[in-house]
Amino acid sequence: MDKFILDACCGGRMFWENKKYPNAIFQDIRKDVLPLKEKYKINFSVEPDVIGDYRNMDFKDKSFKLVIFDPPHLLLNKTAWMAKKYGTIKGTDYKADMKKGFSECWRVLDDFGTLIFKWNDNFVSIKEIRPLFPAQPIIFNKIGTKGKTTWWFVFLKIPTKLNSEGKFFSSQA
Ligand SMILES: C[S@@+](CC[C@H](N)C(=O)[O-])C[C@H]1O[C@@H](n2cnc3c(N)ncnc32)[C@H](O)[C@@H]1O
């Protein structure tokens, strides 16, 4: 009951203020202690609490108040060190994977819960990703110039009965 935050693909937890936040479950598809410290002087490893796949998660419906979704966005060969660090979508059906990921993040999110999604458009434009969203975002922010922009989106899971559009958030609710 005290684990009401899910980081669905935590990687090295780099954007976490507290990398051992006690109310969070950190999930990733891999455990990887990379030799980056020696080679690049970077202290980095992927050590999730749960090895899991955001396309098919082993959590009950509505388990979390906050879900964080920061999937791979790089189109780089698996051998590139950035791909080792952040994962890659090269050679994958990434749109299908992300659609499943969004659907699963939405399923495990409680009513009135928040989903945070991060995307960097240096390889794939946000225009291609928007149609995969589970709902209309409440707010967004973009940092950086075109083609090097990091986007942040905040979604709120409004129960369908309060959602006059049946799909998207309505301020008339
Ligand atoms: C952009 S990184 C996350 C970075 C992280 N937010 C941070 O602060 O360091 C994306 C992560 O998604 C993981 N990943 C890729 N496919 C996945 C899947 N199907 N399920 C869960 N995690 C996945 C990768 O292993 C990688 O660590």
PDB file of C-alpha atoms and ligand atoms in Angstrom:
ATOM      1  CA  MET A   1       0.000   0.000   0.000  1.00  0.00           C
ATOM      2  CA  ASP A   2       2.939   2.351   0.556  1.00  0.00           C
ATOM      3  CA  LYS A   3       4.164   1.898  -3.052  1.00  0.00           C
ATOM      4  CA  PHE A   4       1.834   4.209  -4.944  1.00  0.00           C
ATOM      5  CA  ILE A   5       4.309   5.605  -7.488  1.00  0.00           C
ATOM      6  CA  LEU A   6       5.522   3.642 -10.514  1.00  0.00           C
ATOM      7  CA  ASP A   7       8.484   4.517 -12.705  1.00  0.00           C
ATOM      8  CA  ALA A   8       7.638   2.188 -15.607  1.00  0.00           C
ATOM      9  CA  CYS A   9      11.124   2.262 -17.206  1.00  0.00           C
ATOM     10  CA  CYS A  10      13.462   3.758 -14.618  1.00  0.00           C
ATOM     11  CA  GLY A  11      16.852   3.271 -16.309  1.00  0.00           C
ATOM     12  CA  GLY A  12      19.524   4.855 -14.128  1.00  0.00           C
ATOM     13  CA  ARG A  13      16.923   6.972 -12.197  1.00  0.00           C
ATOM     14  CA  MET A  14      18.820  10.051 -13.335  1.00  0.00           C
ATOM     15  CA  PHE A  15      15.917  12.482 -13.045  1.00  0.00           C
ATOM     16  CA  TRP A  16      15.010  11.337  -9.540  1.00  0.00           C
ATOM     17  CA  GLU A  17      15.821  13.719  -6.709  1.00  0.00           C
ATOM     18  CA  ASN A  18      15.853  10.726  -4.367  1.00  0.00           C
ATOM     19  CA  LYS A  19      16.894   7.605  -6.296  1.00  0.00           C
ATOM     20  CA  LYS A  20      15.576   5.425  -3.479  1.00  0.00           C
ATOM     21  CA  TYR A  21      12.244   7.176  -3.033  1.00  0.00           C
ATOM     22  CA  PRO A  22      10.476   4.919  -0.542  1.00  0.00           C
ATOM     23  CA  ASN A  23       6.959   5.158  -2.040  1.00  0.00           C
ATOM     24  CA  ALA A  24       8.073   4.259  -5.565  1.00  0.00           C
ATOM     25  CA  ILE A  25       8.494   1.027  -7.495  1.00  0.00           C
ATOM     26  CA  PHE A  26      11.310   1.278 -10.042  1.00  0.00           C
ATOM     27  CA  GLN A  27      10.787  -0.992 -13.036  1.00  0.00           C
ATOM     28  CA  ASP A  28      12.939  -1.645 -16.091  1.00  0.00           C
ATOM     29  CA  ILE A  29      13.190  -4.432 -18.660  1.00  0.00           C
ATOM     30  CA  ARG A  30      16.846  -5.001 -17.787  1.00  0.00           C
ATOM     31  CA  LYS A  31      19.355  -4.986 -14.978  1.00  0.00           C
ATOM     32  CA  ASP A  32      22.628  -3.624 -16.253  1.00  0.00           C
ATOM     33  CA  VAL A  33      25.729  -2.531 -14.482  1.00  0.00           C
ATOM     34  CA  LEU A  34      27.628  -0.909 -17.294  1.00  0.00           C
ATOM     35  CA  PRO A  35      31.374  -0.310 -17.389  1.00  0.00           C
ATOM     36  CA  LEU A  36      30.713   3.375 -17.966  1.00  0.00           C
ATOM     37  CA  LYS A  37      32.287   4.529 -14.763  1.00  0.00           C
ATOM     38  CA  GLU A  38      35.708   3.354 -15.823  1.00  0.00           C
ATOM     39  CA  LYS A  39      35.430   4.365 -19.471  1.00  0.00           C
ATOM     40  CA  TYR A  40      33.433   7.591 -19.346  1.00  0.00           C
ATOM     41  CA  LYS A  41      33.790   8.561 -15.676  1.00  0.00           C
ATOM     42  CA  ILE A  42      30.052   8.180 -15.300  1.00  0.00           C
ATOM     43  CA  ASN A  43      28.586   6.517 -12.262  1.00  0.00           C
ATOM     44  CA  PHE A  44      25.726   4.679 -13.905  1.00  0.00           C
ATOM     45  CA  SER A  45      23.786   1.443 -13.595  1.00  0.00           C
ATOM     46  CA  VAL A  46      20.253   0.171 -14.200  1.00  0.00           C
ATOM     47  CA  GLU A  47      19.122  -1.665 -11.085  1.00  0.00           C
ATOM     48  CA  PRO A  48      15.320  -1.784 -10.967  1.00  0.00           C
ATOM     49  CA  ASP A  49      13.267  -3.133  -8.044  1.00  0.00           C
ATOM     50  CA  VAL A  50      11.213  -5.047 -10.599  1.00  0.00           C
ATOM     51  CA  ILE A  51      12.321  -6.447 -13.946  1.00  0.00           C
ATOM     52  CA  GLY A  52       9.230  -5.872 -16.062  1.00  0.00           C
ATOM     53  CA  ASP A  53       7.930  -4.850 -19.469  1.00  0.00           C
ATOM     54  CA  TYR A  54       5.841  -1.695 -19.742  1.00  0.00           C
ATOM     55  CA  ARG A  55       3.934  -3.308 -22.616  1.00  0.00           C
ATOM     56  CA  ASN A  56       2.547  -5.969 -20.303  1.00  0.00           C
ATOM     57  CA  MET A  57       2.877  -5.115 -16.628  1.00  0.00           C
ATOM     58  CA  ASP A  58       2.363  -7.408 -13.712  1.00  0.00           C
ATOM     59  CA  PHE A  59       0.350  -4.902 -11.634  1.00  0.00           C
ATOM     60  CA  LYS A  60      -3.369  -4.786 -10.932  1.00  0.00           C
ATOM     61  CA  ASP A  61      -5.596  -2.115 -12.481  1.00  0.00           C
ATOM     62  CA  LYS A  62      -5.505   1.273 -10.704  1.00  0.00           C
ATOM     63  CA  SER A  63      -2.524   0.366  -8.481  1.00  0.00           C
ATOM     64  CA  PHE A  64      -0.726   3.746  -8.617  1.00  0.00           C
ATOM     65  CA  LYS A  65      -1.427   7.430  -7.969  1.00  0.00           C
ATOM     66  CA  LEU A  66       1.527   8.546 -10.092  1.00  0.00           C
ATOM     67  CA  VAL A  67       3.026   6.783 -13.113  1.00  0.00           C
ATOM     68  CA  ILE A  68       6.185   8.020 -14.835  1.00  0.00           C
ATOM     69  CA  PHE A  69       6.843   6.953 -18.434  1.00  0.00           C
ATOM     70  CA  ASP A  70      10.179   7.872 -20.014  1.00  0.00           C
ATOM     71  CA  PRO A  71      10.672   5.239 -22.738  1.00  0.00           C
ATOM     72  CA  PRO A  72      13.696   5.011 -25.076  1.00  0.00           C
ATOM     73  CA  HIS A  73      13.611   7.552 -27.885  1.00  0.00           C
ATOM     74  CA  LEU A  74      17.013   7.047 -29.560  1.00  0.00           C
ATOM     75  CA  LEU A  75      17.382   5.498 -33.016  1.00  0.00           C
ATOM     76  CA  LEU A  76      20.919   4.277 -32.398  1.00  0.00           C
ATOM     77  CA  ASN A  77      22.649   0.937 -32.760  1.00  0.00           C
ATOM     78  CA  LYS A  78      22.600  -1.174 -29.624  1.00  0.00           C
ATOM     79  CA  THR A  79      26.379  -0.889 -29.443  1.00  0.00           C
ATOM     80  CA  ALA A  80      26.349   2.927 -29.063  1.00  0.00           C
ATOM     81  CA  TRP A  81      27.068   3.904 -25.471  1.00  0.00           C
ATOM     82  CA  MET A  82      24.036   6.228 -25.397  1.00  0.00           C
ATOM     83  CA  ALA A  83      21.889   3.228 -26.394  1.00  0.00           C
ATOM     84  CA  LYS A  84      23.454   1.170 -23.620  1.00  0.00           C
ATOM     85  CA  LYS A  85      22.617   3.923 -21.189  1.00  0.00           C
ATOM     86  CA  TYR A  86      19.090   4.859 -22.330  1.00  0.00           C
ATOM     87  CA  GLY A  87      17.953   1.980 -24.575  1.00  0.00           C
ATOM     88  CA  THR A  88      17.133   2.282 -28.281  1.00  0.00           C
ATOM     89  CA  ILE A  89      14.078   2.000 -30.516  1.00  0.00           C
ATOM     90  CA  LYS A  90      16.130   1.060 -33.561  1.00  0.00           C
ATOM     91  CA  GLY A  91      14.876  -2.171 -35.127  1.00  0.00           C
ATOM     92  CA  THR A  92      11.724  -2.179 -32.983  1.00  0.00           C
ATOM     93  CA  ASP A  93       8.081  -1.504 -33.786  1.00  0.00           C
ATOM     94  CA  TYR A  94       8.321   1.436 -31.418  1.00  0.00           C
ATOM     95  CA  LYS A  95       4.918   2.937 -32.155  1.00  0.00           C
ATOM     96  CA  ALA A  96       3.157  -0.348 -31.378  1.00  0.00           C
ATOM     97  CA  ASP A  97       5.330  -0.741 -28.260  1.00  0.00           C
ATOM     98  CA  MET A  98       4.560   2.765 -27.051  1.00  0.00           C
ATOM     99  CA  LYS A  99       0.849   2.368 -27.702  1.00  0.00           C
ATOM    100  CA  LYS A 100       0.886  -0.738 -25.500  1.00  0.00           C
ATOM    101  CA  GLY A 101       3.040   1.141 -22.963  1.00  0.00           C
ATOM    102  CA  PHE A 102       0.602   4.047 -22.759  1.00  0.00           C
ATOM    103  CA  SER A 103      -2.307   1.653 -22.484  1.00  0.00           C
ATOM    104  CA  GLU A 104      -0.637  -0.243 -19.636  1.00  0.00           C
ATOM    105  CA  CYS A 105       0.450   2.926 -17.801  1.00  0.00           C
ATOM    106  CA  TRP A 106      -3.154   4.138 -18.029  1.00  0.00           C
ATOM    107  CA  ARG A 107      -4.550   0.801 -16.827  1.00  0.00           C
ATOM    108  CA  VAL A 108      -2.380   0.675 -13.685  1.00  0.00           C
ATOM    109  CA  LEU A 109      -3.075   4.354 -12.903  1.00  0.00           C
ATOM    110  CA  ASP A 110      -5.803   5.029 -10.343  1.00  0.00           C
ATOM    111  CA  ASP A 111      -8.743   7.350 -11.060  1.00  0.00           C
ATOM    112  CA  PHE A 112      -7.621  10.970 -10.674  1.00  0.00           C
ATOM    113  CA  GLY A 113      -4.022   9.738 -10.845  1.00  0.00           C
ATOM    114  CA  THR A 114      -1.286  11.512 -12.791  1.00  0.00           C
ATOM    115  CA  LEU A 115       0.787  10.214 -15.682  1.00  0.00           C
ATOM    116  CA  ILE A 116       4.022  12.016 -16.557  1.00  0.00           C
ATOM    117  CA  PHE A 117       5.475  11.362 -20.003  1.00  0.00           C
ATOM    118  CA  LYS A 118       8.828  12.558 -21.300  1.00  0.00           C
ATOM    119  CA  TRP A 119       9.998  12.508 -24.931  1.00  0.00           C
ATOM    120  CA  ASN A 120      13.003  13.853 -26.763  1.00  0.00           C
ATOM    121  CA  ASP A 121      12.430  14.524 -30.460  1.00  0.00           C
ATOM    122  CA  ASN A 122      16.002  14.297 -31.750  1.00  0.00           C
ATOM    123  CA  PHE A 123      15.076  11.174 -33.762  1.00  0.00           C
ATOM    124  CA  VAL A 124      11.274  10.925 -33.800  1.00  0.00           C
ATOM    125  CA  SER A 125       9.020  13.979 -33.892  1.00  0.00           C
ATOM    126  CA  ILE A 126       6.480  14.400 -31.112  1.00  0.00           C
ATOM    127  CA  LYS A 127       3.892  14.693 -33.903  1.00  0.00           C
ATOM    128  CA  GLU A 128       4.335  10.962 -34.498  1.00  0.00           C
ATOM    129  CA  ILE A 129       3.914  10.124 -30.837  1.00  0.00           C
ATOM    130  CA  ARG A 130       0.891  12.314 -29.987  1.00  0.00           C
ATOM    131  CA  PRO A 131      -1.644   9.988 -31.675  1.00  0.00           C
ATOM    132  CA  LEU A 132      -0.564   7.250 -29.236  1.00  0.00           C
ATOM    133  CA  PHE A 133      -1.495   9.281 -26.139  1.00  0.00           C
ATOM    134  CA  PRO A 134      -4.143   7.718 -23.864  1.00  0.00           C
ATOM    135  CA  ALA A 135      -5.924  11.058 -23.323  1.00  0.00           C
ATOM    136  CA  GLN A 136      -5.482  14.737 -23.918  1.00  0.00           C
ATOM    137  CA  PRO A 137      -2.633  16.085 -21.792  1.00  0.00           C
ATOM    138  CA  ILE A 138      -3.510  18.696 -19.182  1.00  0.00           C
ATOM    139  CA  ILE A 139      -0.274  20.644 -19.595  1.00  0.00           C
ATOM    140  CA  PHE A 140       3.028  20.272 -21.427  1.00  0.00           C
ATOM    141  CA  ASN A 141       6.426  21.897 -21.476  1.00  0.00           C
ATOM    142  CA  LYS A 142       9.186  21.851 -24.079  1.00  0.00           C
ATOM    143  CA  ILE A 143      12.813  22.632 -23.489  1.00  0.00           C
ATOM    144  CA  GLY A 144      15.377  23.150 -26.259  1.00  0.00           C
ATOM    145  CA  THR A 145      15.363  23.977 -29.943  1.00  0.00           C
ATOM    146  CA  LYS A 146      13.600  22.148 -32.800  1.00  0.00           C
ATOM    147  CA  GLY A 147      14.926  18.636 -33.308  1.00  0.00           C
ATOM    148  CA  LYS A 148      16.576  18.769 -29.890  1.00  0.00           C
ATOM    149  CA  THR A 149      13.514  19.359 -27.791  1.00  0.00           C
ATOM    150  CA  THR A 150      12.669  17.537 -24.602  1.00  0.00           C
ATOM    151  CA  TRP A 151       8.914  17.423 -24.063  1.00  0.00           C
ATOM    152  CA  TRP A 152       7.130  16.841 -20.777  1.00  0.00           C
ATOM    153  CA  PHE A 153       3.406  16.039 -20.628  1.00  0.00           C
ATOM    154  CA  VAL A 154       1.090  15.701 -17.641  1.00  0.00           C
ATOM    155  CA  PHE A 155      -2.091  13.629 -17.952  1.00  0.00           C
ATOM    156  CA  LEU A 156      -4.852  13.240 -15.367  1.00  0.00           C
ATOM    157  CA  LYS A 157      -6.972  10.088 -15.388  1.00  0.00           C
ATOM    158  CA  ILE A 158     -10.493  11.460 -15.281  1.00  0.00           C
ATOM    159  CA  PRO A 159     -13.076   8.684 -14.776  1.00  0.00           C
ATOM    160  CA  THR A 160     -15.157   8.178 -17.919  1.00  0.00           C
ATOM    161  CA  LYS A 161     -18.425   9.147 -16.201  1.00  0.00           C
ATOM    162  CA  LEU A 162     -16.983  12.631 -15.529  1.00  0.00           C
ATOM    163  CA  ASN A 163     -15.584  12.906 -19.008  1.00  0.00           C
ATOM    164  CA  SER A 164     -18.218  14.229 -21.372  1.00  0.00           C
ATOM    165  CA  GLU A 165     -16.068  13.497 -24.396  1.00  0.00           C
ATOM    166  CA  GLY A 166     -15.851   9.829 -23.391  1.00  0.00           C
ATOM    167  CA  LYS A 167     -12.165   9.960 -24.164  1.00  0.00           C
ATOM    168  CA  PHE A 168     -10.588  13.298 -23.369  1.00  0.00           C
ATOM    169  CA  PHE A 169     -10.653  15.475 -20.284  1.00  0.00           C
ATOM    170  CA  SER A 170     -13.516  17.951 -20.213  1.00  0.00           C
ATOM    171  CA  SER A 171     -13.458  21.115 -18.125  1.00  0.00           C
ATOM    172  CA  GLN A 172     -17.282  20.866 -17.893  1.00  0.00           C
ATOM    173  CA  ALA A 173     -16.960  17.788 -15.655  1.00  0.00           C
TER     174      ALA A 173
HETATM  175  C1  LIG B   1      15.198   6.925 -21.497  1.00  0.00           C
HETATM  176  S1  LIG B   1      15.648   5.582 -20.436  1.00  0.00           S
HETATM  177  C2  LIG B   1      14.960   6.059 -18.873  1.00  0.00           C
HETATM  178  C3  LIG B   1      15.813   7.090 -18.176  1.00  0.00           C
HETATM  179  C4  LIG B   1      15.348   7.418 -16.764  1.00  0.00           C
HETATM  180  N1  LIG B   1      14.081   8.117 -16.765  1.00  0.00           N
HETATM  181  C5  LIG B   1      16.358   8.218 -15.955  1.00  0.00           C
HETATM  182  O1  LIG B   1      15.955   9.168 -15.245  1.00  0.00           O
HETATM  183  O2  LIG B   1      17.538   7.859 -15.966  1.00  0.00           O
HETATM  184  C6  LIG B   1      14.535   4.336 -20.971  1.00  0.00           C
HETATM  185  C7  LIG B   1      14.625   2.998 -20.247  1.00  0.00           C
HETATM  186  O3  LIG B   1      13.547   2.168 -20.714  1.00  0.00           O
HETATM  187  C8  LIG B   1      13.955   0.833 -20.589  1.00  0.00           C
HETATM  188  N2  LIG B   1      13.037   0.002 -21.406  1.00  0.00           N
HETATM  189  C9  LIG B   1      13.069  -0.212 -22.745  1.00  0.00           C
HETATM  190  N3  LIG B   1      12.046  -0.990 -23.129  1.00  0.00           N
HETATM  191  C10 LIG B   1      11.346  -1.283 -22.004  1.00  0.00           C
HETATM  192  C11 LIG B   1      10.177  -2.056 -21.760  1.00  0.00           C
HETATM  193  N4  LIG B   1       9.513  -2.664 -22.749  1.00  0.00           N
HETATM  194  N5  LIG B   1       9.734  -2.144 -20.485  1.00  0.00           N
HETATM  195  C12 LIG B   1      10.406  -1.521 -19.460  1.00  0.00           C
HETATM  196  N6  LIG B   1      11.519  -0.775 -19.646  1.00  0.00           N
HETATM  197  C13 LIG B   1      11.981  -0.655 -20.903  1.00  0.00           C
HETATM  198  C14 LIG B   1      15.378   0.842 -21.055  1.00  0.00           C
HETATM  199  O4  LIG B   1      16.074  -0.294 -20.566  1.00  0.00           O
HETATM  200  C15 LIG B   1      15.878   2.183 -20.488  1.00  0.00           C
HETATM  201  O5  LIG B   1      16.576   1.982 -19.271  1.00  0.00           O
END
